[in-house]
Amino acid sequence: MSERVIAPKNRGFLFLDSHPGGCRQLVDEMWQAVPAPVIAQVPSGGEGPVALVIGSSSGYGLAATIAGLTRAGIRGIGVCFEKAPGRRTGTAGWYRTAATARLARQHGRDMVFLNSDAFSDTVKEQVADLLAERFGGRLDFLIYSVAAPRRTDPDTGDVYASVLKPIGSPYTTKTLVFDEHGAPEVQEVTTASAEGDDIEQTVAVMGGTDWERWITFLADRSLLADGFTTAALSYIGSPLTAAIYRQGTIGAAKSHLEATARTLDERLSKTLGGRAMTSVNAAAVTQSSTAIPGIALYVGLLRGVLGEAMVAPIGQLVELWDQLTGTRPLDLDDEGRIRLDTWELDPSVQNAIAERWSTATSDSITALADLDWFSDEVRRLYGFSVPGVDYTAAVETDVPWPTPASSQENQLNLSHERGASQAGRAPRRLGERGFRAPTSL
């Protein structure tokens, strides 16, 4: 046992410890926020579609996992790379995965989680073996949601590092920081332009190379089902952040991801009657986004403009799964991308943000942006500021990595869940595009 009281300690937007109880409560809230399927996705016996979520422990990947389990009735495998508890707590993703696995097990969903480097061929072998031995040798869906600082090429051993830089010339932008007392400051920050092989390195990490490698690897093992569908999660964002994001090195990687989608889509269509797409999601507070200059300020202003009308990641991923499973028709733009960001990029919303951006200073920012919400969202990434959690109480930090349930256990849990539903649990239905969850990750 390793119980202790965990207080938030941070350096800027980076927290040194995570709170297991808060992470568990967040996952519970996300799970409860998902409407029940309008038409049951899980056939008799619980044999739902088999899905692989790469990057399943945080941000949109976590939302994809939870929405897939609850809305689409998936079973399958989640892959992520998290640090176990030791001298410090485990990473927040470690605790979120444990909480997700607990709920999946309670609801009879056969979901296995692997803690490993998604770029390695070793984990690809593990996934292929699990698909063959545990899931009937077929994969129906693959969600690719990976943000990483570096990647090792399995063939050459070369290590590539991603960078956040503009292309062409240095870029100066406003950004939001908090001083040691928590007071907000709007500052200007200049980022040097990409040089040397910065673009190529970033594309090698964050582009579509590994996504395509996953598809090829599993196809060579004859594990892709007829009609197999895959989606890589992406972002375009506002003109206010374009120079550092969509027009920068990360944007080059996203363009490569989208080009890879077109190549894969043509290939899968011919061989399996399948599909490959990118899903363009909207802005959110994530551990990755807070590292990008200007994004924190932008998201705070976005919340200031829209308030509760912002669509949380879990709501966006419910819509994605509805489109992928045919509950709703695919809604693609001219470049074949699913667009879940139209509410953010609406001209009236962007004009309102741009006006606030132009006048934002340290003195005026609290009136222009929802900084209380933003601060709480950052803290919730690590399990803090979660309603209903007693942060003065000691909590067990040595939470084990989840082990998969047996098929018999899954059937028993599924029977219990159906019994509870028949006893009078009212079904929830998905509302309009403005569906909102109580929290986002």
Tab-separated table of C-alpha atoms in Angstrom:
chain	number	residue	atom	x	y	z
A	1	MET	CA	0.000	0.000	0.000
A	2	SER	CA	1.201	3.493	-0.795
A	3	GLU	CA	-1.405	5.957	0.445
A	4	ARG	CA	-0.668	9.640	0.785
A	5	VAL	CA	-2.213	13.051	0.417
A	6	ILE	CA	-1.402	14.488	-3.009
A	7	ALA	CA	-1.226	18.246	-3.411
A	8	PRO	CA	-0.870	19.838	-6.854
A	9	LYS	CA	2.694	20.940	-7.591
A	10	ASN	CA	3.344	22.462	-10.962
A	11	ARG	CA	5.775	24.294	-13.163
A	12	GLY	CA	3.609	26.333	-15.460
A	13	PHE	CA	1.148	23.981	-17.143
A	14	LEU	CA	3.163	20.883	-16.169
A	15	PHE	CA	2.208	19.120	-12.932
A	16	LEU	CA	4.686	16.872	-11.137
A	17	ASP	CA	2.120	14.444	-9.697
A	18	SER	CA	-1.322	13.178	-10.632
A	19	HIS	CA	-4.275	12.358	-8.411
A	20	PRO	CA	-5.645	8.811	-8.875
A	21	GLY	CA	-9.044	9.628	-7.352
A	22	GLY	CA	-9.494	12.705	-9.505
A	23	CYS	CA	-8.479	10.833	-12.669
A	24	ARG	CA	-10.950	8.066	-11.841
A	25	GLN	CA	-13.761	10.559	-11.243
A	26	LEU	CA	-13.051	12.313	-14.548
A	27	VAL	CA	-13.288	9.046	-16.455
A	28	ASP	CA	-16.552	8.248	-14.639
A	29	GLU	CA	-17.968	11.626	-15.689
A	30	MET	CA	-16.930	11.146	-19.301
A	31	TRP	CA	-18.486	7.684	-19.357
A	32	GLN	CA	-21.748	8.962	-17.887
A	33	ALA	CA	-21.844	11.882	-20.331
A	34	VAL	CA	-22.134	9.619	-23.379
A	35	PRO	CA	-25.712	9.009	-24.525
A	36	ALA	CA	-26.802	5.409	-24.926
A	37	PRO	CA	-27.028	4.324	-28.573
A	38	VAL	CA	-30.301	5.173	-30.270
A	39	ILE	CA	-30.059	1.730	-31.840
A	40	ALA	CA	-28.072	-0.807	-29.831
A	41	GLN	CA	-24.645	-1.303	-31.394
A	42	VAL	CA	-23.835	-4.493	-29.475
A	43	PRO	CA	-25.401	-7.698	-30.814
A	44	SER	CA	-26.611	-10.476	-28.537
A	45	GLY	CA	-23.696	-11.954	-26.613
A	46	GLY	CA	-21.769	-8.701	-26.453
A	47	GLU	CA	-19.783	-9.305	-29.644
A	48	GLY	CA	-19.434	-5.685	-30.687
A	49	PRO	CA	-17.063	-4.380	-33.362
A	50	VAL	CA	-13.362	-4.817	-32.691
A	51	ALA	CA	-11.406	-1.562	-32.463
A	52	LEU	CA	-7.819	-0.527	-31.874
A	53	VAL	CA	-7.215	2.915	-30.353
A	54	ILE	CA	-3.601	4.069	-30.575
A	55	GLY	CA	-3.043	6.817	-28.016
A	56	SER	CA	-5.912	5.739	-25.763
A	57	SER	CA	-4.979	7.339	-22.439
A	58	SER	CA	-5.355	11.088	-22.897
A	59	GLY	CA	-6.972	13.874	-24.867
A	60	TYR	CA	-8.996	12.888	-27.895
A	61	GLY	CA	-7.642	9.333	-27.800
A	62	LEU	CA	-9.155	8.831	-24.345
A	63	ALA	CA	-12.420	10.344	-25.560
A	64	ALA	CA	-12.332	8.007	-28.567
A	65	THR	CA	-11.871	5.018	-26.274
A	66	ILE	CA	-14.675	5.924	-23.872
A	67	ALA	CA	-17.110	6.994	-26.590
A	68	GLY	CA	-16.313	3.835	-28.543
A	69	LEU	CA	-16.967	1.612	-25.537
A	70	THR	CA	-20.195	3.310	-24.523
A	71	ARG	CA	-21.712	4.599	-27.768
A	72	ALA	CA	-20.487	2.048	-30.327
A	73	GLY	CA	-20.117	-0.966	-28.033
A	74	ILE	CA	-16.586	-1.679	-29.177
A	75	ARG	CA	-14.244	-4.266	-27.746
A	76	GLY	CA	-10.584	-4.463	-28.556
A	77	ILE	CA	-7.271	-2.904	-27.651
A	78	GLY	CA	-5.959	0.446	-26.443
A	79	VAL	CA	-2.279	1.331	-26.801
A	80	CYS	CA	-0.601	4.099	-24.833
A	81	PHE	CA	2.736	4.934	-23.210
A	82	GLU	CA	2.507	5.895	-19.537
A	83	LYS	CA	4.784	5.932	-16.502
A	84	ALA	CA	4.057	3.615	-13.581
A	85	PRO	CA	3.848	4.825	-9.971
A	86	GLY	CA	7.191	4.932	-8.209
A	87	ARG	CA	8.906	7.668	-6.233
A	88	ARG	CA	6.296	9.993	-7.678
A	89	THR	CA	2.754	9.099	-8.645
A	90	GLY	CA	2.029	7.451	-11.943
A	91	THR	CA	1.155	9.666	-14.875
A	92	ALA	CA	-2.427	10.807	-15.192
A	93	GLY	CA	-2.802	8.571	-18.235
A	94	TRP	CA	-1.828	5.563	-16.110
A	95	TYR	CA	-4.683	6.238	-13.688
A	96	ARG	CA	-7.147	7.150	-16.442
A	97	THR	CA	-6.422	3.858	-18.183
A	98	ALA	CA	-6.998	1.910	-14.972
A	99	ALA	CA	-10.317	3.715	-14.508
A	100	THR	CA	-11.391	3.127	-18.115
A	101	ALA	CA	-10.526	-0.564	-17.870
A	102	ARG	CA	-12.555	-0.856	-14.645
A	103	LEU	CA	-15.646	0.611	-16.284
A	104	ALA	CA	-15.203	-1.464	-19.436
A	105	ARG	CA	-15.015	-4.595	-17.309
A	106	GLN	CA	-18.086	-3.634	-15.276
A	107	HIS	CA	-20.071	-3.167	-18.495
A	108	GLY	CA	-18.916	-6.389	-20.126
A	109	ARG	CA	-16.667	-4.736	-22.701
A	110	ASP	CA	-13.605	-6.824	-23.542
A	111	MET	CA	-10.923	-4.129	-23.706
A	112	VAL	CA	-7.210	-4.848	-23.316
A	113	PHE	CA	-4.717	-2.038	-22.667
A	114	LEU	CA	-1.047	-2.251	-23.619
A	115	ASN	CA	1.503	0.145	-22.131
A	116	SER	CA	4.191	0.395	-24.780
A	117	ASP	CA	5.762	2.583	-27.442
A	118	ALA	CA	3.226	2.673	-30.269
A	119	PHE	CA	6.006	3.356	-32.778
A	120	SER	CA	7.717	0.027	-32.090
A	121	ASP	CA	7.159	-3.172	-34.048
A	122	THR	CA	7.136	-5.078	-30.752
A	123	VAL	CA	3.772	-3.644	-29.740
A	124	LYS	CA	2.453	-4.180	-33.259
A	125	GLU	CA	3.281	-7.860	-32.846
A	126	GLN	CA	1.536	-7.909	-29.464
A	127	VAL	CA	-1.571	-6.309	-30.940
A	128	ALA	CA	-1.594	-8.704	-33.895
A	129	ASP	CA	-1.319	-11.700	-31.577
A	130	LEU	CA	-4.156	-10.414	-29.377
A	131	LEU	CA	-6.384	-9.821	-32.369
A	132	ALA	CA	-5.720	-13.341	-33.622
A	133	GLU	CA	-6.074	-15.117	-30.285
A	134	ARG	CA	-8.668	-13.064	-28.383
A	135	PHE	CA	-10.753	-11.170	-30.922
A	136	GLY	CA	-11.413	-13.666	-33.672
A	137	GLY	CA	-8.642	-12.537	-36.006
A	138	ARG	CA	-10.349	-9.412	-37.269
A	139	LEU	CA	-10.175	-5.651	-36.753
A	140	ASP	CA	-13.080	-3.418	-37.736
A	141	PHE	CA	-11.823	0.035	-36.681
A	142	LEU	CA	-8.505	1.724	-35.961
A	143	ILE	CA	-8.339	5.189	-34.368
A	144	TYR	CA	-4.919	6.848	-34.546
A	145	SER	CA	-4.372	9.628	-31.980
A	146	VAL	CA	-0.669	10.098	-31.350
A	147	ALA	CA	1.219	13.192	-30.162
A	148	ALA	CA	4.827	12.516	-29.288
A	149	PRO	CA	8.140	14.344	-28.972
A	150	ARG	CA	10.173	11.680	-30.781
A	151	ARG	CA	10.003	8.453	-32.742
A	152	THR	CA	12.482	5.667	-33.374
A	153	ASP	CA	12.306	4.156	-36.851
A	154	PRO	CA	11.916	0.375	-36.344
A	155	ASP	CA	13.809	-0.388	-39.568
A	156	THR	CA	16.826	1.895	-39.221
A	157	GLY	CA	16.956	2.735	-35.519
A	158	ASP	CA	17.118	6.442	-36.420
A	159	VAL	CA	15.529	8.723	-33.820
A	160	TYR	CA	13.426	11.658	-35.049
A	161	ALA	CA	12.387	14.614	-32.868
A	162	SER	CA	9.366	16.842	-33.475
A	163	VAL	CA	9.542	20.615	-32.990
A	164	LEU	CA	6.994	23.422	-32.714
A	165	LYS	CA	8.297	26.058	-35.100
A	166	PRO	CA	6.980	28.371	-37.797
A	167	ILE	CA	8.210	27.903	-41.343
A	168	GLY	CA	10.007	30.692	-43.206
A	169	SER	CA	10.639	33.290	-40.522
A	170	PRO	CA	10.488	33.729	-36.729
A	171	TYR	CA	7.034	34.252	-35.337
A	172	THR	CA	5.956	36.520	-32.500
A	173	THR	CA	2.601	35.967	-30.861
A	174	LYS	CA	0.715	36.682	-27.689
A	175	THR	CA	0.628	33.890	-25.169
A	176	LEU	CA	-0.923	33.278	-21.765
A	177	VAL	CA	1.141	32.403	-18.696
A	178	PHE	CA	0.502	32.396	-14.970
A	179	ASP	CA	3.016	33.774	-12.503
A	180	GLU	CA	4.127	31.978	-9.336
A	181	HIS	CA	1.077	33.300	-7.502
A	182	GLY	CA	-1.331	32.166	-10.207
A	183	ALA	CA	-1.975	35.614	-11.648
A	184	PRO	CA	-2.513	35.609	-15.439
A	185	GLU	CA	-0.134	37.463	-17.705
A	186	VAL	CA	-0.373	38.084	-21.420
A	187	GLN	CA	3.110	38.132	-22.865
A	188	GLU	CA	4.716	38.144	-26.263
A	189	VAL	CA	6.873	35.191	-27.211
A	190	THR	CA	9.013	34.761	-30.309
A	191	THR	CA	9.661	31.332	-31.761
A	192	ALA	CA	12.603	30.798	-34.102
A	193	SER	CA	11.787	29.471	-37.553
A	194	ALA	CA	12.419	25.915	-38.657
A	195	GLU	CA	15.901	25.204	-39.903
A	196	GLY	CA	17.867	22.280	-41.236
A	197	ASP	CA	15.725	19.142	-41.230
A	198	ASP	CA	13.230	20.354	-38.598
A	199	ILE	CA	10.283	19.874	-40.962
A	200	GLU	CA	11.331	16.397	-42.055
A	201	GLN	CA	11.964	15.353	-38.454
A	202	THR	CA	8.553	16.585	-37.310
A	203	VAL	CA	6.781	14.909	-40.218
A	204	ALA	CA	8.574	11.646	-39.414
A	205	VAL	CA	7.163	11.759	-35.867
A	206	MET	CA	3.732	13.353	-36.261
A	207	GLY	CA	2.853	12.574	-39.864
A	208	GLY	CA	1.229	9.478	-41.305
A	209	THR	CA	4.246	7.174	-41.559
A	210	ASP	CA	3.521	5.149	-38.439
A	211	TRP	CA	-0.234	5.124	-39.082
A	212	GLU	CA	0.412	3.572	-42.493
A	213	ARG	CA	2.895	1.152	-40.939
A	214	TRP	CA	0.198	-0.063	-38.525
A	215	ILE	CA	-2.246	-0.661	-41.378
A	216	THR	CA	0.353	-2.487	-43.473
A	217	PHE	CA	1.496	-4.593	-40.537
A	218	LEU	CA	-2.025	-5.754	-39.675
A	219	ALA	CA	-3.001	-6.242	-43.315
A	220	ASP	CA	0.019	-8.491	-43.864
A	221	ARG	CA	-1.271	-10.652	-40.992
A	222	SER	CA	-4.729	-10.761	-42.651
A	223	LEU	CA	-6.323	-9.128	-39.619
A	224	LEU	CA	-8.318	-6.340	-41.288
A	225	ALA	CA	-12.009	-7.145	-41.647
A	226	ASP	CA	-14.016	-6.466	-44.780
A	227	GLY	CA	-15.148	-2.852	-44.598
A	228	PHE	CA	-12.316	-1.974	-42.215
A	229	THR	CA	-12.361	1.731	-41.360
A	230	THR	CA	-9.599	3.873	-39.902
A	231	ALA	CA	-9.453	7.506	-38.816
A	232	ALA	CA	-6.517	9.624	-37.690
A	233	LEU	CA	-7.359	12.540	-35.408
A	234	SER	CA	-6.151	15.948	-36.561
A	235	TYR	CA	-6.576	19.682	-36.036
A	236	ILE	CA	-6.623	22.763	-38.268
A	237	GLY	CA	-7.412	25.581	-35.896
A	238	SER	CA	-7.859	29.311	-36.111
A	239	PRO	CA	-6.096	31.836	-38.349
A	240	LEU	CA	-4.859	33.368	-35.078
A	241	THR	CA	-2.684	30.320	-34.395
A	242	ALA	CA	-1.998	29.261	-37.982
A	243	ALA	CA	1.599	30.521	-38.200
A	244	ILE	CA	2.765	28.362	-35.313
A	245	TYR	CA	0.386	25.484	-35.999
A	246	ARG	CA	-1.201	24.784	-39.391
A	247	GLN	CA	1.443	26.707	-41.348
A	248	GLY	CA	4.286	25.533	-39.112
A	249	THR	CA	6.144	22.275	-38.698
A	250	ILE	CA	3.213	20.574	-36.981
A	251	GLY	CA	0.973	21.688	-39.839
A	252	ALA	CA	3.378	20.059	-42.295
A	253	ALA	CA	2.998	16.844	-40.334
A	254	LYS	CA	-0.802	17.166	-40.390
A	255	SER	CA	-0.707	17.689	-44.163
A	256	HIS	CA	1.340	14.505	-44.454
A	257	LEU	CA	-1.218	12.725	-42.271
A	258	GLU	CA	-4.011	13.838	-44.592
A	259	ALA	CA	-2.064	12.775	-47.697
A	260	THR	CA	-1.527	9.392	-46.046
A	261	ALA	CA	-5.286	9.138	-45.479
A	262	ARG	CA	-5.931	9.598	-49.188
A	263	THR	CA	-3.382	6.909	-50.070
A	264	LEU	CA	-4.761	4.492	-47.498
A	265	ASP	CA	-8.344	5.199	-48.504
A	266	GLU	CA	-7.662	4.242	-52.118
A	267	ARG	CA	-5.831	1.104	-51.029
A	268	LEU	CA	-8.417	-0.043	-48.488
A	269	SER	CA	-11.294	0.685	-50.839
A	270	LYS	CA	-9.813	-1.629	-53.462
A	271	THR	CA	-8.805	-4.458	-51.150
A	272	LEU	CA	-11.461	-4.515	-48.422
A	273	GLY	CA	-14.185	-2.090	-49.370
A	274	GLY	CA	-12.810	-0.037	-46.481
A	275	ARG	CA	-12.158	3.614	-45.683
A	276	ALA	CA	-9.381	5.821	-44.310
A	277	MET	CA	-9.989	9.408	-43.199
A	278	THR	CA	-8.736	12.136	-40.968
A	279	SER	CA	-11.076	13.593	-38.376
A	280	VAL	CA	-10.522	17.297	-37.800
A	281	ASN	CA	-11.368	17.964	-34.175
A	282	ALA	CA	-11.901	21.278	-32.459
A	283	ALA	CA	-9.830	23.055	-29.811
A	284	ALA	CA	-9.605	21.705	-26.273
A	285	VAL	CA	-7.328	21.888	-23.262
A	286	THR	CA	-5.009	18.894	-23.547
A	287	GLN	CA	-1.533	18.086	-22.312
A	288	SER	CA	-0.270	18.493	-25.876
A	289	SER	CA	-2.058	21.744	-26.711
A	290	THR	CA	-0.844	23.648	-23.649
A	291	ALA	CA	2.728	23.331	-24.954
A	292	ILE	CA	1.968	25.308	-28.138
A	293	PRO	CA	2.637	29.087	-27.950
A	294	GLY	CA	-0.592	31.076	-28.156
A	295	ILE	CA	-2.922	28.095	-27.809
A	296	ALA	CA	-3.640	28.638	-24.115
A	297	LEU	CA	-4.647	32.250	-24.777
A	298	TYR	CA	-6.730	31.236	-27.780
A	299	VAL	CA	-8.632	28.484	-25.960
A	300	GLY	CA	-9.313	30.755	-22.988
A	301	LEU	CA	-10.750	33.391	-25.329
A	302	LEU	CA	-12.739	30.744	-27.214
A	303	ARG	CA	-14.344	29.703	-23.951
A	304	GLY	CA	-14.952	33.361	-23.110
A	305	VAL	CA	-16.867	33.774	-26.373
A	306	LEU	CA	-18.797	30.499	-26.404
A	307	GLY	CA	-19.104	29.503	-22.756
A	308	GLU	CA	-21.080	26.277	-22.357
A	309	ALA	CA	-21.620	26.077	-26.127
A	310	MET	CA	-18.119	24.649	-26.534
A	311	VAL	CA	-18.283	20.993	-27.518
A	312	ALA	CA	-16.061	18.879	-25.278
A	313	PRO	CA	-13.848	16.138	-26.766
A	314	ILE	CA	-16.192	13.387	-25.558
A	315	GLY	CA	-19.086	15.011	-27.415
A	316	GLN	CA	-17.020	15.315	-30.590
A	317	LEU	CA	-15.933	11.689	-30.430
A	318	VAL	CA	-19.519	10.519	-29.941
A	319	GLU	CA	-20.262	12.211	-33.247
A	320	LEU	CA	-17.202	10.621	-34.847
A	321	TRP	CA	-18.225	7.112	-33.785
A	322	ASP	CA	-21.769	7.736	-35.017
A	323	GLN	CA	-20.369	8.574	-38.438
A	324	LEU	CA	-17.893	5.702	-38.501
A	325	THR	CA	-20.533	3.120	-37.519
A	326	GLY	CA	-23.216	4.457	-39.873
A	327	THR	CA	-25.556	5.778	-37.189
A	328	ARG	CA	-25.134	9.078	-38.987
A	329	PRO	CA	-23.946	9.567	-42.572
A	330	LEU	CA	-20.333	10.543	-43.118
A	331	ASP	CA	-19.999	14.331	-43.288
A	332	LEU	CA	-16.839	14.968	-45.311
A	333	ASP	CA	-15.334	18.181	-46.649
A	334	ASP	CA	-13.925	18.574	-50.158
A	335	GLU	CA	-10.662	16.946	-49.075
A	336	GLY	CA	-12.342	13.891	-47.601
A	337	ARG	CA	-11.946	14.928	-43.950
A	338	ILE	CA	-14.579	14.525	-41.242
A	339	ARG	CA	-15.088	17.995	-39.793
A	340	LEU	CA	-15.992	18.187	-36.114
A	341	ASP	CA	-14.688	21.750	-35.775
A	342	THR	CA	-17.268	23.785	-37.706
A	343	TRP	CA	-18.705	25.312	-34.522
A	344	GLU	CA	-15.243	26.629	-33.581
A	345	LEU	CA	-14.401	28.007	-37.035
A	346	ASP	CA	-17.750	29.698	-37.588
A	347	PRO	CA	-16.869	33.218	-38.868
A	348	SER	CA	-18.866	34.964	-36.153
A	349	VAL	CA	-16.988	33.011	-33.461
A	350	GLN	CA	-13.599	33.674	-35.019
A	351	ASN	CA	-14.346	37.376	-35.455
A	352	ALA	CA	-15.306	37.676	-31.790
A	353	ILE	CA	-12.117	35.896	-30.693
A	354	ALA	CA	-9.962	38.035	-32.994
A	355	GLU	CA	-11.425	41.218	-31.513
A	356	ARG	CA	-10.672	40.037	-27.978
A	357	TRP	CA	-7.208	38.827	-28.993
A	358	SER	CA	-6.282	42.264	-30.336
A	359	THR	CA	-7.112	43.977	-27.032
A	360	ALA	CA	-5.896	41.255	-24.661
A	361	THR	CA	-3.394	42.456	-22.060
A	362	SER	CA	-2.502	41.316	-18.567
A	363	ASP	CA	-4.926	43.939	-17.241
A	364	SER	CA	-7.859	43.053	-19.508
A	365	ILE	CA	-7.532	39.289	-19.956
A	366	THR	CA	-9.767	38.277	-17.036
A	367	ALA	CA	-12.663	40.152	-18.644
A	368	LEU	CA	-12.056	38.639	-22.077
A	369	ALA	CA	-11.292	34.977	-21.379
A	370	ASP	CA	-12.725	32.373	-19.040
A	371	LEU	CA	-9.535	31.851	-17.063
A	372	ASP	CA	-11.175	30.091	-14.125
A	373	TRP	CA	-12.451	27.436	-16.509
A	374	PHE	CA	-9.092	27.213	-18.287
A	375	SER	CA	-7.132	26.856	-15.046
A	376	ASP	CA	-9.486	24.168	-13.809
A	377	GLU	CA	-9.220	22.304	-17.123
A	378	VAL	CA	-5.430	22.286	-16.899
A	379	ARG	CA	-5.563	20.990	-13.335
A	380	ARG	CA	-8.110	18.338	-14.293
A	381	LEU	CA	-5.655	16.954	-16.828
A	382	TYR	CA	-3.814	15.667	-13.761
A	383	GLY	CA	-6.847	14.769	-11.660
A	384	PHE	CA	-7.141	18.001	-9.647
A	385	SER	CA	-10.055	20.466	-9.357
A	386	VAL	CA	-12.543	17.634	-9.834
A	387	PRO	CA	-15.833	18.144	-7.954
A	388	GLY	CA	-16.618	15.441	-5.425
A	389	VAL	CA	-12.998	14.477	-4.708
A	390	ASP	CA	-11.616	15.001	-1.194
A	391	TYR	CA	-8.079	16.256	-1.775
A	392	THR	CA	-7.336	16.348	1.964
A	393	ALA	CA	-7.689	12.556	2.221
A	394	ALA	CA	-4.906	10.076	1.590
A	395	VAL	CA	-5.290	8.101	-1.633
A	396	GLU	CA	-3.674	4.923	-2.902
A	397	THR	CA	-1.121	5.812	-5.587
A	398	ASP	CA	0.196	2.322	-6.361
A	399	VAL	CA	-2.574	1.452	-8.801
A	400	PRO	CA	-1.731	-1.604	-10.946
A	401	TRP	CA	-1.934	-1.651	-14.721
A	402	PRO	CA	-5.236	-3.291	-15.682
A	403	THR	CA	-5.252	-6.961	-16.610
A	404	PRO	CA	-7.931	-8.154	-19.055
A	405	ALA	CA	-11.015	-9.924	-17.819
A	406	SER	CA	-11.837	-13.428	-18.969
A	407	SER	CA	-14.616	-13.961	-21.492
A	408	GLN	CA	-16.756	-15.521	-18.747
A	409	GLU	CA	-16.363	-12.446	-16.555
A	410	ASN	CA	-17.329	-10.169	-19.455
A	411	GLN	CA	-20.494	-12.172	-20.100
A	412	LEU	CA	-21.453	-12.007	-16.413
A	413	ASN	CA	-20.899	-8.241	-16.259
A	414	LEU	CA	-22.854	-7.735	-19.470
A	415	SER	CA	-25.784	-9.706	-18.029
A	416	HIS	CA	-25.736	-7.515	-14.922
A	417	GLU	CA	-25.707	-4.366	-17.046
A	418	ARG	CA	-28.659	-5.540	-19.137
A	419	GLY	CA	-30.561	-6.408	-15.963
A	420	ALA	CA	-30.031	-2.910	-14.624
A	421	SER	CA	-31.186	-1.436	-17.923
A	422	GLN	CA	-34.337	-3.549	-17.970
A	423	ALA	CA	-35.019	-2.523	-14.366
A	424	GLY	CA	-35.798	0.966	-15.543
A	425	ARG	CA	-32.660	2.894	-16.502
A	426	ALA	CA	-33.838	5.532	-18.940
A	427	PRO	CA	-31.949	5.547	-22.240
A	428	ARG	CA	-30.025	8.699	-23.090
A	429	ARG	CA	-30.094	10.141	-26.565
A	430	LEU	CA	-27.623	12.226	-28.454
A	431	GLY	CA	-28.722	15.800	-28.879
A	432	GLU	CA	-27.735	18.317	-31.502
A	433	ARG	CA	-24.184	19.294	-32.387
A	434	GLY	CA	-24.027	21.327	-29.192
A	435	PHE	CA	-23.865	18.198	-26.992
A	436	ARG	CA	-21.716	19.042	-23.999
A	437	ALA	CA	-19.975	16.902	-21.431
A	438	PRO	CA	-19.326	18.173	-17.906
A	439	THR	CA	-15.585	17.965	-18.427
A	440	SER	CA	-13.003	17.578	-21.153
A	441	LEU	CA	-9.536	16.101	-21.252
